[in-house]
Amino acid sequence: MTVNDFAPAPPGKPLDDARHFLKSTGIDGWLTRDYRYTNPVFEAALGRRVEHLTRPIWLWIPANGEPRLLAHEVDAERFPEGSPEISAYGSREQMVAGLRSLLDGIRKIAMEYSPMYELPRVGRVDAGTIELVRSLGVDVVPSGDVIQY
């Protein structure tokens, strides 16, 4: 299986299955991030490819509740109707504040990273992004099990 095997998921059941897994393992949610189409898992979780995105984009899938997007204001209008609710940011500081808001009260999340490079196929998030999220007081665990669920 290659990276390109992460096909966009149809709405509904795949994310419902992921939420069930998150709930059963005590993970508060799944935060997936993409920048310049480097994370095929993001597109698969969103269920579609959105063209011409130019800034980091975040998709928050809580174990309980509706998915939400955090997108730069120049990209926010590119998402079609039916996409998750979008919060827009205009600067790095606003992006961090948006993440802080998304993750308020959250203790543990899954992201596409591979501790000690154990599952390189899953590792799509750089160390700086993990450090940023952890600086918000959130424990980050690998999302490999969420993806395969």
CSV table of C-alpha atoms in Angstrom, one decimal:
chain,number,residue,atom,x,y,z
A,1,MET,CA,0.0,0.0,0.0
A,2,THR,CA,1.3,3.4,-0.9
A,3,VAL,CA,0.7,6.9,0.4
A,4,ASN,CA,-1.7,7.4,-2.5
A,5,ASP,CA,-3.9,4.6,-1.1
A,6,PHE,CA,-5.4,7.0,1.4
A,7,ALA,CA,-8.5,7.6,-0.7
A,8,PRO,CA,-11.0,10.3,0.3
A,9,ALA,CA,-13.6,8.9,2.6
A,10,PRO,CA,-17.3,9.3,1.9
A,11,PRO,CA,-19.1,11.3,4.6
A,12,GLY,CA,-20.5,9.4,7.5
A,13,LYS,CA,-19.4,5.9,8.4
A,14,PRO,CA,-15.6,6.1,8.2
A,15,LEU,CA,-15.5,9.1,10.5
A,16,ASP,CA,-18.2,7.5,12.7
A,17,ASP,CA,-15.9,4.5,13.0
A,18,ALA,CA,-12.9,6.7,13.8
A,19,ARG,CA,-15.0,8.5,16.5
A,20,HIS,CA,-16.0,5.1,18.0
A,21,PHE,CA,-12.3,4.1,18.2
A,22,LEU,CA,-11.4,7.5,19.8
A,23,LYS,CA,-14.1,7.1,22.4
A,24,SER,CA,-13.2,3.5,23.2
A,25,THR,CA,-9.5,4.4,23.7
A,26,GLY,CA,-10.0,7.6,25.7
A,27,ILE,CA,-8.6,9.9,23.0
A,28,ASP,CA,-10.5,13.2,22.9
A,29,GLY,CA,-10.1,13.7,19.2
A,30,TRP,CA,-8.1,13.5,16.0
A,31,LEU,CA,-6.3,16.6,14.7
A,32,THR,CA,-5.0,16.3,11.2
A,33,ARG,CA,-3.0,19.0,9.4
A,34,ASP,CA,-2.0,19.6,5.9
A,35,TYR,CA,0.2,22.1,4.1
A,36,ARG,CA,0.6,22.0,0.3
A,37,TYR,CA,-0.9,18.5,0.0
A,38,THR,CA,1.8,16.7,2.0
A,39,ASN,CA,-0.7,14.8,4.1
A,40,PRO,CA,-3.0,12.4,2.2
A,41,VAL,CA,-4.7,11.4,5.4
A,42,PHE,CA,-6.1,14.9,5.7
A,43,GLU,CA,-7.7,14.7,2.3
A,44,ALA,CA,-9.1,11.2,3.1
A,45,ALA,CA,-10.5,12.4,6.4
A,46,LEU,CA,-12.1,15.5,4.9
A,47,GLY,CA,-13.6,13.3,2.1
A,48,ARG,CA,-12.5,15.5,-0.8
A,49,ARG,CA,-9.6,17.3,-2.3
A,50,VAL,CA,-9.9,21.1,-2.1
A,51,GLU,CA,-7.8,22.8,-4.8
A,52,HIS,CA,-5.4,25.8,-4.5
A,53,LEU,CA,-4.9,25.7,-0.7
A,54,THR,CA,-1.8,27.8,0.1
A,55,ARG,CA,-1.5,27.9,3.9
A,56,PRO,CA,-1.6,25.3,6.7
A,57,ILE,CA,-5.0,23.8,7.2
A,58,TRP,CA,-6.3,21.9,10.3
A,59,LEU,CA,-9.2,19.5,10.6
A,60,TRP,CA,-10.4,18.7,14.1
A,61,ILE,CA,-12.5,15.6,14.5
A,62,PRO,CA,-13.6,15.3,18.1
A,63,ALA,CA,-14.6,12.0,19.7
A,64,ASN,CA,-17.9,13.8,20.5
A,65,GLY,CA,-19.2,16.6,18.3
A,66,GLU,CA,-18.9,17.8,14.8
A,67,PRO,CA,-15.6,18.2,12.8
A,68,ARG,CA,-14.3,21.7,12.4
A,69,LEU,CA,-11.7,23.3,10.1
A,70,LEU,CA,-9.1,26.0,10.8
A,71,ALA,CA,-8.0,27.6,7.6
A,72,HIS,CA,-6.2,30.8,6.6
A,73,GLU,CA,-8.6,33.5,5.4
A,74,VAL,CA,-7.3,33.3,1.8
A,75,ASP,CA,-8.2,29.6,1.7
A,76,ALA,CA,-11.4,29.6,3.8
A,77,GLU,CA,-13.6,30.5,0.8
A,78,ARG,CA,-12.2,27.5,-1.3
A,79,PHE,CA,-14.1,24.9,0.7
A,80,PRO,CA,-17.4,23.8,-0.9
A,81,GLU,CA,-20.7,23.9,0.8
A,82,GLY,CA,-21.2,21.0,3.1
A,83,SER,CA,-17.6,21.2,4.5
A,84,PRO,CA,-17.2,21.3,8.3
A,85,GLU,CA,-17.6,24.7,10.0
A,86,ILE,CA,-14.5,26.9,9.3
A,87,SER,CA,-12.7,29.3,11.6
A,88,ALA,CA,-10.3,31.6,9.7
A,89,TYR,CA,-7.0,33.0,10.7
A,90,GLY,CA,-4.9,35.7,9.1
A,91,SER,CA,-1.5,35.4,10.9
A,92,ARG,CA,0.5,32.8,12.7
A,93,GLU,CA,-0.6,34.3,16.1
A,94,GLN,CA,-4.2,33.9,15.0
A,95,MET,CA,-3.6,30.4,13.9
A,96,VAL,CA,-2.1,29.4,17.3
A,97,ALA,CA,-5.1,31.2,19.0
A,98,GLY,CA,-7.4,29.2,16.7
A,99,LEU,CA,-5.7,25.9,17.7
A,100,ARG,CA,-5.9,26.9,21.3
A,101,SER,CA,-9.6,27.5,20.9
A,102,LEU,CA,-10.2,24.2,19.0
A,103,LEU,CA,-8.3,22.2,21.7
A,104,ASP,CA,-9.7,24.1,24.8
A,105,GLY,CA,-10.3,21.5,27.5
A,106,ILE,CA,-8.8,18.7,25.5
A,107,ARG,CA,-6.2,16.4,27.1
A,108,LYS,CA,-5.2,13.8,24.5
A,109,ILE,CA,-5.4,13.8,20.7
A,110,ALA,CA,-4.2,11.7,17.8
A,111,MET,CA,-2.1,13.1,15.0
A,112,GLU,CA,-0.2,11.7,12.0
A,113,TYR,CA,3.2,11.2,13.6
A,114,SER,CA,5.4,8.2,14.2
A,115,PRO,CA,7.3,8.0,17.5
A,116,MET,CA,10.8,6.8,17.0
A,117,TYR,CA,9.9,6.4,13.3
A,118,GLU,CA,8.1,3.1,14.0
A,119,LEU,CA,5.5,3.6,11.3
A,120,PRO,CA,7.0,6.0,8.7
A,121,ARG,CA,3.9,5.7,6.5
A,122,VAL,CA,1.9,7.4,9.2
A,123,GLY,CA,4.4,10.2,9.9
A,124,ARG,CA,3.1,13.2,8.1
A,125,VAL,CA,3.4,15.9,10.8
A,126,ASP,CA,6.7,17.5,11.5
A,127,ALA,CA,8.3,17.7,14.9
A,128,GLY,CA,7.7,21.5,15.1
A,129,THR,CA,3.9,21.0,14.7
A,130,ILE,CA,3.9,18.3,17.4
A,131,GLU,CA,5.8,20.8,19.7
A,132,LEU,CA,3.3,23.5,18.9
A,133,VAL,CA,0.4,21.3,19.8
A,134,ARG,CA,2.0,20.0,22.9
A,135,SER,CA,2.8,23.6,24.0
A,136,LEU,CA,-1.0,24.1,24.2
A,137,GLY,CA,-1.0,21.5,27.0
A,138,VAL,CA,-2.2,18.6,24.9
A,139,ASP,CA,-0.8,15.0,24.9
A,140,VAL,CA,-0.3,13.8,21.3
A,141,VAL,CA,-0.5,10.2,20.4
A,142,PRO,CA,0.0,8.5,16.9
A,143,SER,CA,-3.1,8.3,14.7
A,144,GLY,CA,-2.1,5.0,13.0
A,145,ASP,CA,-4.7,3.0,14.8
A,146,VAL,CA,-7.4,5.7,14.1
A,147,ILE,CA,-6.5,5.6,10.4
A,148,GLN,CA,-6.7,1.8,10.1
A,149,TYR,CA,-9.9,1.6,12.1
